[in-house]
Coordinates of C-alpha atoms in Angstrom, one line a residue:
Chain N
M1 CA 0.0 0.0 0.0
T2 CA 1.3 3.4 -0.9
A3 CA 0.5 6.6 1.1
T4 CA -1.2 8.3 -1.8
Q5 CA -4.3 7.0 -3.6
A6 CA -3.1 6.1 -7.1
P7 CA -5.7 6.4 -9.9
R8 CA -7.1 2.9 -10.5
L9 CA -6.3 2.8 -14.2
Q10 CA -6.6 -0.5 -15.8
L11 CA -5.2 -1.4 -19.2
L12 CA -8.2 -2.8 -21.1
D13 CA -9.3 -3.2 -24.6
G14 CA -12.7 -1.7 -25.6
G15 CA -14.6 -4.9 -25.1
A16 CA -13.2 -5.5 -21.6
A17 CA -13.6 -1.9 -20.7
I18 CA -17.2 -1.8 -21.7
T19 CA -17.8 -5.1 -19.8
A20 CA -16.3 -3.6 -16.6
S21 CA -18.4 -0.5 -17.0
A22 CA -21.5 -2.5 -17.7
L23 CA -21.0 -4.5 -14.5
A24 CA -20.4 -1.3 -12.6
A25 CA -23.8 -0.1 -14.0
G26 CA -25.5 -3.2 -12.6
C27 CA -25.8 -5.2 -15.8
R28 CA -26.4 -8.8 -14.7
F29 CA -27.5 -10.5 -17.9
F30 CA -25.8 -10.6 -21.3
A31 CA -26.4 -12.7 -24.3
G32 CA -24.6 -12.7 -27.6
Y33 CA -23.5 -14.7 -30.7
P34 CA -19.9 -14.4 -31.8
M35 CA -19.2 -12.0 -34.7
S36 CA -16.1 -9.9 -35.2
P37 CA -15.4 -7.3 -33.9
F38 CA -18.2 -7.8 -31.3
T39 CA -16.7 -11.1 -30.2
G40 CA -14.3 -9.7 -27.6
L41 CA -17.1 -8.1 -25.7
L42 CA -19.0 -11.4 -25.6
E43 CA -15.9 -13.2 -24.4
S44 CA -15.2 -10.7 -21.6
M45 CA -18.8 -10.8 -20.5
S46 CA -18.7 -14.6 -20.3
R47 CA -15.6 -14.3 -18.1
E48 CA -16.8 -11.4 -15.8
L49 CA -20.5 -11.8 -15.4
P50 CA -20.5 -15.1 -13.5
E51 CA -18.0 -13.5 -11.1
V52 CA -20.6 -11.1 -9.9
G53 CA -23.5 -13.6 -9.9
G54 CA -24.7 -12.6 -13.4
V55 CA -25.5 -14.7 -16.4
C56 CA -23.9 -14.6 -19.8
M57 CA -25.4 -16.7 -22.6
N58 CA -23.5 -17.8 -25.6
A59 CA -26.7 -17.9 -27.6
E60 CA -27.3 -20.1 -30.6
S61 CA -28.2 -17.1 -32.8
E62 CA -28.5 -13.3 -32.7
I63 CA -32.3 -13.8 -32.6
E64 CA -32.1 -16.0 -29.6
A65 CA -29.6 -13.6 -27.9
V66 CA -31.7 -10.6 -28.2
N67 CA -34.9 -12.4 -27.1
M68 CA -33.1 -13.9 -24.1
A69 CA -32.0 -10.4 -23.1
L70 CA -35.6 -9.2 -23.7
G71 CA -36.9 -11.9 -21.2
A72 CA -34.3 -11.0 -18.6
S73 CA -35.0 -7.3 -18.9
A74 CA -38.8 -7.9 -18.7
A75 CA -38.1 -9.7 -15.5
G76 CA -36.4 -6.6 -14.1
T77 CA -32.7 -7.3 -14.6
R78 CA -30.4 -4.9 -16.3
A79 CA -29.7 -6.8 -19.5
A80 CA -27.7 -6.2 -22.7
T81 CA -26.8 -7.8 -25.9
G82 CA -24.9 -6.9 -29.0
S83 CA -23.4 -7.8 -32.3
C84 CA -22.4 -6.0 -35.5
G85 CA -24.1 -5.0 -38.8
Q86 CA -25.6 -8.3 -40.0
G87 CA -26.3 -9.6 -36.5
I88 CA -27.9 -6.4 -35.4
A89 CA -30.1 -6.7 -38.6
L90 CA -31.4 -10.0 -37.2
M91 CA -32.1 -8.4 -33.9
Q92 CA -34.2 -5.5 -35.3
E93 CA -37.4 -7.5 -35.0
A94 CA -36.9 -7.6 -31.2
V95 CA -35.6 -4.0 -31.0
A96 CA -38.9 -2.8 -32.5
E97 CA -40.8 -5.1 -30.1
M98 CA -38.9 -3.6 -27.1
A99 CA -39.5 -0.1 -28.3
L100 CA -43.2 -0.8 -28.5
N101 CA -43.7 -2.9 -25.4
E102 CA -41.4 -0.6 -23.4
T103 CA -38.6 -3.0 -22.4
P104 CA -35.3 -1.4 -21.6
M105 CA -32.3 -2.9 -23.4
V106 CA -28.7 -1.9 -24.2
L107 CA -27.4 -3.1 -27.6
F108 CA -23.7 -2.8 -28.3
N109 CA -23.2 -2.6 -32.1
M110 CA -19.5 -3.2 -32.2
A111 CA -19.7 -2.5 -35.9
R112 CA -17.2 -3.1 -38.7
N113 CA -17.3 0.4 -40.0
Q114 CA -19.6 3.4 -40.2
Q115 CA -22.1 1.9 -42.6
D116 CA -24.6 1.0 -39.9
Y117 CA -25.7 4.6 -39.4
F118 CA -29.1 4.1 -41.0
Q119 CA -29.5 0.8 -39.2
C120 CA -28.9 2.4 -35.8
T121 CA -30.8 5.7 -36.3
R122 CA -33.6 4.6 -38.6
G123 CA -34.6 1.4 -37.0
G124 CA -35.3 -1.5 -39.3
G125 CA -38.1 -3.1 -37.4
W126 CA -41.8 -2.3 -37.6
G127 CA -43.8 0.5 -36.1
D128 CA -43.3 4.1 -35.0
Y129 CA -40.1 4.1 -32.9
R130 CA -36.6 5.4 -32.7
T131 CA -33.5 4.2 -30.8
I132 CA -31.3 6.5 -28.8
T133 CA -27.9 5.9 -30.3
L134 CA -24.6 7.0 -28.8
A135 CA -21.4 7.1 -30.9
P136 CA -18.3 7.3 -28.6
K137 CA -15.1 8.6 -30.1
D138 CA -12.8 6.4 -28.0
V139 CA -12.6 3.8 -25.2
P140 CA -12.8 6.2 -22.2
E141 CA -16.0 7.8 -23.7
A142 CA -17.4 4.3 -24.4
V143 CA -16.9 3.5 -20.7
E144 CA -19.0 6.5 -19.8
H145 CA -21.5 5.9 -22.5
T146 CA -22.0 2.3 -21.4
Q147 CA -23.4 3.5 -18.0
L148 CA -25.3 6.4 -19.5
L149 CA -27.0 3.9 -21.9
F150 CA -28.2 1.7 -19.1
H151 CA -29.5 4.8 -17.4
L152 CA -31.3 6.1 -20.5
A153 CA -32.7 2.6 -21.3
E154 CA -34.3 2.4 -17.9
K155 CA -35.4 6.1 -17.7
Y156 CA -37.3 5.8 -21.0
R157 CA -38.0 2.0 -20.9
A158 CA -36.6 1.7 -24.4
P159 CA -33.9 -0.1 -26.3
V160 CA -30.8 2.0 -26.8
I161 CA -27.7 1.5 -29.0
M162 CA -24.0 2.1 -28.7
Y163 CA -22.5 2.5 -32.1
G164 CA -18.9 1.4 -31.8
D165 CA -16.3 0.2 -34.3
P166 CA -13.3 -2.2 -34.6
I167 CA -10.9 0.5 -33.3
L168 CA -13.1 1.1 -30.3
A169 CA -13.6 -2.6 -29.7
Q170 CA -10.0 -3.7 -29.9
T171 CA -7.8 -0.8 -28.9
Q172 CA -6.1 -1.2 -25.4
V173 CA -6.1 1.9 -23.3
G174 CA -5.8 2.8 -19.6
V175 CA -9.2 3.5 -18.2
E176 CA -10.7 4.1 -14.8
I177 CA -13.9 2.2 -14.1
R178 CA -16.2 3.6 -11.5
E179 CA -19.9 3.8 -11.0
L180 CA -21.4 6.9 -12.5
D181 CA -24.5 8.6 -11.1
F182 CA -26.9 10.0 -13.7
G183 CA -29.7 10.8 -11.3
P184 CA -32.8 9.0 -10.0
L185 CA -34.8 6.5 -12.1
P186 CA -38.5 5.6 -11.9
P187 CA -39.4 2.5 -10.0
K188 CA -39.4 -0.8 -11.9
D189 CA -43.0 -1.6 -10.9
W190 CA -43.6 -2.9 -14.4
A191 CA -41.1 -5.8 -14.1
L192 CA -42.5 -9.3 -14.1
D193 CA -41.8 -11.3 -11.0
G194 CA -45.1 -13.3 -10.7
S195 CA -46.2 -11.6 -7.5
T196 CA -49.4 -10.1 -9.0
G197 CA -50.7 -13.5 -10.2
G198 CA -54.3 -14.1 -9.1
S199 CA -54.9 -10.4 -8.2
G200 CA -57.2 -9.8 -11.1
R201 CA -54.7 -7.3 -12.5
S202 CA -51.6 -9.4 -13.0
R203 CA -48.8 -7.6 -14.9
Q204 CA -48.3 -8.0 -18.6
I205 CA -45.8 -6.7 -21.1
W206 CA -47.4 -6.5 -24.6
T207 CA -47.1 -4.1 -27.6
W208 CA -50.8 -3.8 -27.8
A209 CA -51.2 -2.8 -24.1
M210 CA -54.7 -4.4 -24.0
G211 CA -55.3 -4.7 -20.3
K212 CA -57.0 -7.5 -18.4
T213 CA -60.7 -7.7 -18.8
T214 CA -60.9 -6.2 -15.3
D215 CA -58.7 -3.3 -16.4
P216 CA -59.1 -2.5 -20.1
G217 CA -55.7 -0.8 -20.5
L218 CA -54.6 1.7 -23.1
G219 CA -55.0 -0.5 -26.2
P220 CA -52.8 -0.3 -29.2
D221 CA -53.9 3.2 -30.3
G222 CA -53.4 4.7 -26.9
Q223 CA -50.1 2.8 -26.4
W224 CA -48.6 3.8 -29.7
R225 CA -49.7 7.4 -29.3
M226 CA -48.0 7.4 -25.9
I227 CA -44.8 5.9 -27.3
A228 CA -44.8 8.5 -30.1
E229 CA -45.1 11.3 -27.5
K230 CA -42.3 9.7 -25.5
F231 CA -39.9 9.6 -28.5
A232 CA -40.8 13.2 -29.3
A233 CA -39.9 14.2 -25.7
I234 CA -36.6 12.3 -25.9
E235 CA -35.8 14.0 -29.2
A236 CA -36.2 17.4 -27.5
V237 CA -34.0 16.7 -24.4
E238 CA -31.4 14.1 -25.2
Q239 CA -29.4 15.7 -28.0
R240 CA -25.7 15.5 -27.3
S241 CA -22.8 16.9 -29.3
E242 CA -19.4 18.5 -29.2
S243 CA -18.4 21.7 -31.0
Y244 CA -14.7 22.3 -31.4
L245 CA -13.4 25.7 -32.6
V246 CA -16.6 26.5 -34.5
E247 CA -17.1 30.1 -33.2
D248 CA -15.0 31.7 -35.9
A249 CA -14.9 28.8 -38.4
E250 CA -15.5 29.4 -42.1
T251 CA -15.4 25.6 -42.5
V252 CA -17.1 23.2 -40.2
V253 CA -16.3 19.5 -40.5
V254 CA -19.0 17.1 -39.2
A255 CA -17.9 13.6 -38.2
F256 CA -18.9 11.0 -35.6
G257 CA -17.2 8.2 -33.6
T258 CA -13.6 7.3 -34.3
A259 CA -13.6 9.3 -37.6
A260 CA -14.3 12.5 -35.5
L261 CA -11.1 11.8 -33.5
F262 CA -9.1 11.8 -36.6
A263 CA -10.9 14.8 -38.0
A264 CA -10.2 16.7 -34.7
H265 CA -6.5 16.1 -35.2
V266 CA -6.7 17.4 -38.8
V267 CA -8.6 20.5 -37.6
D268 CA -5.7 21.2 -35.2
E269 CA -3.1 20.9 -38.0
L270 CA -5.1 23.1 -40.3
R271 CA -5.6 25.7 -37.6
A272 CA -1.8 25.8 -37.1
Q273 CA -1.5 26.6 -40.8
G274 CA -4.0 29.5 -40.5
H275 CA -7.2 27.9 -41.8
L276 CA -10.4 28.8 -39.9
V277 CA -11.6 25.2 -39.6
G278 CA -13.8 23.7 -36.8
L279 CA -15.4 20.4 -35.9
F280 CA -18.9 19.4 -35.0
R281 CA -19.3 15.9 -33.5
P282 CA -22.8 14.4 -33.0
I283 CA -22.5 12.3 -29.8
T284 CA -26.2 11.1 -30.0
L285 CA -26.8 10.0 -33.6
W286 CA -30.5 9.8 -32.6
P287 CA -31.7 12.2 -31.4
F288 CA -29.6 14.1 -33.9
P289 CA -28.2 17.3 -32.3
A290 CA -30.1 19.5 -34.6
T291 CA -30.2 22.7 -32.5
A292 CA -26.4 22.6 -31.8
L293 CA -25.6 21.8 -35.4
E294 CA -27.6 24.8 -36.6
A295 CA -25.8 27.1 -34.1
A296 CA -22.4 25.7 -35.0
T297 CA -22.9 26.2 -38.7
R298 CA -24.7 29.6 -38.6
S299 CA -21.6 31.6 -39.8
A300 CA -19.8 28.8 -41.7
R301 CA -19.2 29.2 -45.5
R302 CA -19.0 25.5 -45.9
V303 CA -20.0 22.4 -44.0
L304 CA -18.0 19.2 -44.8
V305 CA -19.4 15.9 -43.8
F306 CA -16.8 13.2 -43.3
E307 CA -18.1 9.7 -42.6
L308 CA -16.9 6.3 -43.8
N309 CA -19.9 5.2 -45.8
A310 CA -21.7 6.4 -48.9
G311 CA -23.3 9.4 -47.1
Q312 CA -25.8 8.3 -44.5
M313 CA -25.4 11.0 -41.8
L314 CA -25.3 13.4 -44.7
D315 CA -29.1 13.3 -44.7
D316 CA -29.3 14.5 -41.1
V317 CA -26.7 17.2 -41.6
R318 CA -28.5 18.5 -44.7
Q319 CA -31.7 18.5 -42.7
Y320 CA -30.5 20.5 -39.7
V321 CA -27.6 22.6 -40.9
Y322 CA -28.2 26.4 -40.9
D323 CA -27.9 26.7 -44.7
R324 CA -28.1 23.4 -46.6
D325 CA -26.5 24.9 -49.7
T326 CA -23.2 24.9 -47.8
V327 CA -23.1 21.1 -47.3
R328 CA -20.6 18.9 -49.1
F329 CA -19.7 15.3 -48.6
I330 CA -16.0 14.5 -48.2
G331 CA -16.3 10.9 -46.8
G332 CA -16.7 7.7 -48.7
V333 CA -16.8 3.9 -48.5
S334 CA -13.4 2.6 -47.3
I335 CA -13.2 -0.9 -46.2
H336 CA -10.2 -3.0 -45.2
D337 CA -9.4 -6.0 -47.3
S338 CA -10.5 -8.3 -44.5
G339 CA -13.9 -6.7 -44.7
M340 CA -13.8 -6.4 -40.9
S341 CA -12.5 -2.8 -40.5
F342 CA -11.9 0.6 -42.0
G343 CA -9.9 1.1 -45.2
P344 CA -7.2 3.8 -45.8
L345 CA -9.5 6.8 -45.8
L346 CA -9.6 6.7 -41.9
D347 CA -6.3 8.5 -41.6
A348 CA -5.3 12.1 -41.0
A349 CA -3.5 12.6 -44.3
P350 CA -6.4 11.8 -46.7
I351 CA -8.9 13.7 -44.4
K352 CA -6.7 16.7 -44.6
E353 CA -6.3 16.4 -48.3
R354 CA -10.1 16.3 -48.8
I355 CA -10.7 19.3 -46.6
L356 CA -8.0 21.3 -48.3
A357 CA -9.4 20.5 -51.8
E358 CA -12.8 21.9 -50.6
L359 CA -11.3 25.1 -49.3
D360 CA -10.4 26.1 -52.9
R361 CA -13.9 25.6 -54.3
P362 CA -16.6 28.3 -54.4
S363 CA -18.6 28.1 -51.2
T364 CA -22.1 28.0 -52.6
Q365 CA -21.7 25.1 -54.9
E366 CA -23.3 22.0 -53.5
V367 CA -21.6 18.8 -54.5
A368 CA -23.6 15.6 -54.5
P369 CA -21.8 12.5 -53.0
Chain U
M1 CA -80.9 -52.9 -9.6
T2 CA -82.7 -51.8 -12.8
E3 CA -84.4 -48.8 -11.2
S4 CA -81.1 -47.3 -10.2
R5 CA -80.2 -46.8 -13.8
I6 CA -83.0 -44.2 -14.2
I7 CA -81.6 -40.7 -13.5
D8 CA -83.9 -38.5 -11.5
T9 CA -83.9 -35.2 -13.3
T10 CA -86.4 -33.6 -11.0
K11 CA -83.8 -32.9 -8.3
A12 CA -80.6 -31.0 -8.4
P13 CA -77.4 -33.0 -8.9
P14 CA -75.6 -34.1 -5.7
P15 CA -73.0 -31.5 -4.4
P16 CA -69.8 -32.7 -6.0
A17 CA -71.2 -32.8 -9.5
E18 CA -73.0 -29.5 -8.9
L19 CA -69.8 -27.9 -7.8
A20 CA -68.0 -29.2 -10.9
A21 CA -70.7 -27.9 -13.2
K22 CA -70.6 -24.4 -11.7
A23 CA -66.9 -24.1 -11.1
H24 CA -65.2 -21.2 -12.8
P25 CA -61.4 -21.2 -12.7
D26 CA -60.2 -18.4 -10.4
L27 CA -57.5 -17.4 -12.8
I28 CA -59.7 -16.9 -15.8
L29 CA -61.1 -13.3 -15.7
G30 CA -63.7 -13.2 -18.5
E31 CA -64.8 -14.9 -21.6
H32 CA -62.5 -15.9 -24.4
G33 CA -63.4 -14.7 -27.9
L34 CA -62.4 -17.8 -29.8
C35 CA -64.5 -19.8 -32.2
P36 CA -67.1 -22.4 -31.1
G37 CA -65.5 -25.8 -30.8
C38 CA -62.0 -24.5 -30.3
G39 CA -59.9 -26.6 -28.0
E40 CA -57.5 -23.9 -26.8
P41 CA -59.6 -22.5 -24.0
V42 CA -59.8 -26.0 -22.5
A43 CA -56.0 -26.2 -22.6
L44 CA -55.7 -22.8 -21.0
R45 CA -58.1 -23.8 -18.2
L46 CA -56.1 -26.9 -17.5
L47 CA -52.8 -25.0 -17.4
L48 CA -54.2 -22.4 -15.0
E49 CA -55.8 -25.0 -12.7
V50 CA -52.5 -26.8 -12.4
L51 CA -50.7 -23.6 -11.5
Q52 CA -53.3 -23.0 -8.8
E53 CA -53.3 -26.6 -7.5
L54 CA -49.5 -26.5 -7.2
D55 CA -49.8 -23.2 -5.4
V56 CA -47.3 -21.4 -7.6
V57 CA -49.5 -18.7 -9.1
Q58 CA -47.7 -15.8 -7.4
R59 CA -44.3 -16.9 -8.8
S60 CA -45.5 -17.9 -12.2
I61 CA -44.5 -15.9 -15.3
G62 CA -45.9 -16.9 -18.7
V63 CA -44.5 -16.2 -22.1
V64 CA -47.1 -16.2 -24.8
G65 CA -46.4 -16.2 -28.6
H66 CA -48.6 -15.3 -31.4
G67 CA -51.8 -17.0 -32.5
C68 CA -55.4 -17.2 -31.4
Y69 CA -54.4 -17.9 -27.9
G70 CA -52.6 -14.5 -27.8
S71 CA -56.0 -13.2 -26.7
F72 CA -55.6 -15.1 -23.5
V73 CA -53.3 -12.5 -22.2
Q74 CA -56.4 -10.4 -21.4
I75 CA -58.2 -13.2 -19.5
M76 CA -55.4 -15.2 -17.8
D77 CA -54.7 -13.8 -14.3
V78 CA -51.0 -14.7 -14.4
E79 CA -48.1 -12.4 -15.3
V80 CA -47.4 -12.6 -19.0
L81 CA -44.8 -11.4 -21.5
Q82 CA -46.4 -11.5 -24.9
C83 CA -43.4 -12.0 -27.2
L84 CA -42.6 -12.3 -30.9
H85 CA -43.8 -15.2 -33.0
G86 CA -41.5 -18.2 -32.3
R87 CA -39.3 -16.6 -29.7
A88 CA -41.1 -17.6 -26.4
P89 CA -38.5 -20.2 -25.4
S90 CA -35.7 -17.7 -25.7
C91 CA -37.6 -15.1 -23.7
A92 CA -38.4 -17.7 -21.1
T93 CA -34.7 -18.6 -20.9
G94 CA -33.9 -15.0 -20.0
I95 CA -36.6 -14.8 -17.4
K96 CA -35.8 -18.1 -15.8
R97 CA -32.0 -17.4 -15.7
V98 CA -32.6 -14.2 -13.8
R99 CA -35.5 -15.5 -11.7
P100 CA -34.6 -19.1 -10.9
D101 CA -37.4 -19.3 -8.3
G102 CA -40.0 -18.3 -10.8
V103 CA -42.2 -20.9 -12.4
V104 CA -41.7 -20.0 -16.1
F105 CA -43.8 -21.4 -18.9
T106 CA -44.5 -20.7 -22.5
M107 CA -47.7 -21.2 -24.5
Q108 CA -47.2 -21.5 -28.3
G109 CA -49.2 -22.8 -31.2
D110 CA -47.7 -25.1 -33.8
G111 CA -47.1 -22.3 -36.3
D112 CA -45.4 -20.4 -33.6
M113 CA -43.2 -23.2 -32.1
V114 CA -42.6 -25.5 -35.0
N115 CA -42.6 -23.2 -38.0
E116 CA -41.2 -19.8 -36.9
G117 CA -39.5 -20.9 -33.6
L118 CA -38.2 -24.4 -34.3
Q119 CA -34.6 -23.4 -33.6
E120 CA -35.6 -21.6 -30.4
V121 CA -37.4 -24.6 -28.8
L122 CA -34.8 -27.2 -29.8
H123 CA -31.9 -25.1 -28.4
T124 CA -33.8 -24.3 -25.2
A125 CA -34.5 -28.0 -24.8
A126 CA -30.9 -29.0 -25.5
R127 CA -29.7 -26.4 -23.0
G128 CA -31.8 -28.1 -20.4
E129 CA -33.5 -24.8 -19.5
N130 CA -35.7 -25.5 -16.5
V131 CA -38.9 -24.1 -18.1
T132 CA -42.1 -25.7 -19.2
C133 CA -43.3 -25.3 -22.8
I134 CA -46.9 -25.9 -23.7
L135 CA -47.6 -26.5 -27.4
L136 CA -51.2 -26.1 -28.6
N137 CA -51.1 -28.1 -31.8
N138 CA -54.1 -28.0 -34.2
G139 CA -52.1 -28.5 -37.4
V140 CA -53.1 -25.1 -38.8
F141 CA -52.5 -21.4 -38.5
G142 CA -55.8 -20.7 -36.7
D143 CA -55.3 -17.0 -36.2
T144 CA -54.8 -16.3 -39.9
G145 CA -57.6 -18.5 -41.0
G146 CA -56.4 -22.1 -41.4
Q147 CA -53.2 -22.3 -43.5
Q148 CA -50.8 -25.2 -43.5
T149 CA -48.2 -25.4 -40.7
A150 CA -45.2 -27.7 -40.1
T151 CA -47.4 -30.0 -38.1
T152 CA -50.3 -30.3 -40.6
V153 CA -50.9 -34.1 -41.1
I154 CA -50.8 -35.9 -44.4
G155 CA -54.2 -35.5 -46.2
Q156 CA -55.3 -32.6 -43.9
R157 CA -57.0 -29.8 -45.9
T158 CA -55.9 -26.3 -45.2
K159 CA -56.3 -23.0 -47.0
T160 CA -52.9 -23.4 -48.5
S161 CA -53.3 -27.1 -49.2
L162 CA -56.9 -27.3 -50.3
D163 CA -56.7 -30.9 -51.6
G164 CA -55.0 -32.0 -48.5
R165 CA -51.3 -32.1 -47.5
D166 CA -49.5 -34.1 -50.1
P167 CA -45.9 -35.0 -49.1
K168 CA -44.8 -34.8 -52.7
T169 CA -45.7 -31.1 -52.8
H170 CA -45.7 -30.1 -49.1
G171 CA -43.3 -32.4 -47.4
Y172 CA -43.9 -34.2 -44.1
P173 CA -45.2 -33.0 -40.7
I174 CA -42.6 -32.5 -37.9
P175 CA -43.3 -34.4 -34.7
I176 CA -41.7 -31.8 -32.5
A177 CA -42.3 -33.7 -29.2
D178 CA -40.4 -36.7 -30.6
L179 CA -37.6 -34.5 -31.7
V180 CA -37.4 -32.8 -28.3
A181 CA -37.5 -36.2 -26.5
S182 CA -34.4 -37.2 -28.4
L183 CA -32.3 -34.5 -26.8
D184 CA -30.3 -34.5 -23.7
G185 CA -31.3 -31.8 -21.2
V186 CA -34.9 -32.8 -21.4
A187 CA -36.7 -34.0 -18.3
Y188 CA -40.2 -34.7 -19.5
V189 CA -42.1 -34.8 -22.8
A190 CA -45.7 -35.7 -23.2
R191 CA -48.6 -35.4 -25.6
G192 CA -52.2 -35.0 -24.6
A193 CA -55.4 -33.9 -26.2
V194 CA -58.6 -32.0 -25.2
S195 CA -61.0 -33.9 -27.5
S196 CA -62.9 -35.9 -24.8
A197 CA -63.5 -35.9 -21.1
G198 CA -61.0 -38.6 -20.6
S199 CA -58.2 -37.0 -22.7
V200 CA -58.8 -33.7 -20.9
A201 CA -58.4 -35.3 -17.5
R202 CA -55.2 -37.2 -18.7
T203 CA -53.8 -34.0 -20.2
K204 CA -54.2 -32.2 -16.9
R205 CA -52.1 -34.8 -15.2
L206 CA -49.4 -34.5 -18.0
I207 CA -49.2 -30.7 -17.5
R208 CA -49.0 -31.2 -13.7
T209 CA -46.1 -33.7 -14.1
A210 CA -44.3 -31.3 -16.4
F211 CA -44.5 -28.5 -13.8
E212 CA -43.5 -30.8 -11.1
H213 CA -40.3 -31.5 -13.0
Q214 CA -39.6 -27.8 -13.3
L215 CA -40.2 -27.4 -9.6
A216 CA -37.8 -30.2 -8.9
G217 CA -35.2 -28.5 -11.1
S218 CA -34.8 -31.5 -13.4
G219 CA -34.7 -29.7 -16.7
F220 CA -36.8 -28.9 -19.8
S221 CA -40.3 -30.1 -20.0
L222 CA -42.7 -30.0 -23.0
V223 CA -46.4 -30.9 -23.2
E224 CA -47.9 -31.0 -26.6
I225 CA -51.7 -30.6 -26.5
L226 CA -53.7 -31.6 -29.6
T227 CA -56.5 -29.0 -29.8
M228 CA -59.5 -28.7 -32.1
C229 CA -59.8 -26.0 -34.7
P230 CA -63.1 -26.7 -36.6
T231 CA -63.0 -23.3 -38.3
G232 CA -59.5 -23.9 -39.7
W233 CA -60.3 -27.6 -40.5
F234 CA -63.5 -26.8 -42.4
V235 CA -65.6 -29.1 -40.2
P236 CA -68.7 -28.4 -38.1
A237 CA -67.9 -27.3 -34.5
A238 CA -69.3 -30.5 -33.1
A239 CA -67.2 -32.7 -35.4
G240 CA -64.0 -31.3 -34.1
P241 CA -63.2 -33.9 -31.5
D242 CA -63.8 -36.8 -33.9
Y243 CA -61.7 -35.2 -36.6
L244 CA -58.9 -34.7 -34.1
T245 CA -59.0 -38.4 -33.1
E246 CA -59.1 -39.6 -36.7
S247 CA -56.4 -37.3 -38.2
L248 CA -54.0 -35.7 -35.8
E249 CA -53.9 -38.4 -33.2
K250 CA -52.9 -41.0 -35.8
T251 CA -49.8 -39.0 -36.6
Y252 CA -49.2 -37.8 -33.0
P253 CA -49.9 -40.6 -30.6
L254 CA -50.9 -39.5 -27.1
G255 CA -49.0 -40.3 -23.8
E256 CA -45.7 -39.7 -22.2
L257 CA -42.8 -40.0 -24.6
P258 CA -39.8 -42.1 -23.9
L259 CA -36.6 -40.0 -23.5
R260 CA -33.4 -40.7 -25.2
P261 CA -32.1 -43.9 -23.7
I262 CA -28.4 -42.9 -23.7
R263 CA -28.3 -39.8 -21.4
L264 CA -25.2 -37.6 -21.2
E265 CA -24.4 -36.7 -17.6
A266 CA -25.8 -33.4 -16.6
G267 CA -23.0 -30.9 -16.3
R268 CA -24.6 -28.6 -13.9

């Protein structure tokens, strides 16, 4: 023992760090099906959860994994699951169900690249719903987001998504894991434990919200109106973003996740060379930080969207930027030969090259992707 | 001796019969909205009576899939998660794993369990999950109006096999209870029916035994219950029980099923 309290930094990769943070948040059930680069998270969950009396299921499919987690969550336990792209696609049926029957759930999309933006923010299941989606830029932020996601899932009784990537999943960094307090939560009086059986009003979890014959309940119309109002309320209050050097920026670069980390580095380099460049980073991909984006781009001559896909967030930026005629797309599809990670476009040099190329163009010309 | 054969209808029946005739299960809150001659309400009643007799109502959690019986959520006075088509065994797994003291059961139809959810039920059985699955098998998709399912028997007419199920065109029915009985991790598999007073009484005993296995922690249990669907079968309501006996029962013999003779040792 030393006299001073040393910071309790642990060297962990993204999967292990998220696991440790999830356990600190009280997660006691996890189910998943191996798929790179999500696999590391599943492996660390399978090691760590039994140590704290929790359960980790190596499910036989993504569909089973998400429905196991749905069951555990419906029974009142903090539960999570995850996968990447194709696996999340299989889970969308249950994500929609959870949004409509109001079951909390944390889904970790440890994605292969940034091509799941629509999948995370536009749903993919049936019905009127949205999913709160957080896109951390690095492992320490993912650690914080993990606990925030469990809080938001329970606060709103809804499925929520972390949109990670291979760099986030596999990079080892020193992180401090501690329990974070995001404020009080409503009681879990909806959770199934069997105790109301025989009371005439035994609990039920159902997308149609038709009550017992003794208690007619909201019914599907009332239930889905209530859920639509809930998501509208979430959209108004849960927007999160980061604006970096945008006050005097003639050029605002918009990027999310790991790509934003690289873009921030490039912005610093360009600033040092005298260019008035800033960065806007959506932290919540849904709700999209519309108000902050509008403010950050009010005086910009050009808004450059850098994302590693064919232009998915571009839709949101065009929708909410102060002047849509200033928007240009400078990202693109860039996949590693393995198919499992980013290609060469995720690097400071090509990002800088693309920004510099745009600085020479007339500011009012809109360029399609 | 001959005069005792004449039933005196001028007086009320003696108390036990009278009680039985008037009895309304405590856990059924209202009237079901299913078709005349449907067998599913009988199966629901048996299930709820067993839970009550075992005195586990206040720790029971049901998982109900999609089908006609989905409307039972409103009238069964037991906590229920209504889940996606086919996924009930996976949801039940999650519930049981975090509430090991809960009495967890699923109720699914044949379209739900054997078509959409075949993988779910087989893996849940093979994992030896300590839950009880109830299959209501009528050989058709009743809720959508009588189309062919994976358990439709050879020759059975459905809306998508109007001339009867022909194996050359439609393949063969899947005896799911037999498949499940062939897996390790399974504690009890049985098949009953609700087509006669006798079969109803026997089926109730099968359901009770299945739950007793769950309460003893011995592993996965499944009770398949053959139920009547005269609407989906294109037969008069009153002909349902006879049709069940002549068609479904021939393919799916009733009784407790023998488990796999070679049993791997339980690892937990």
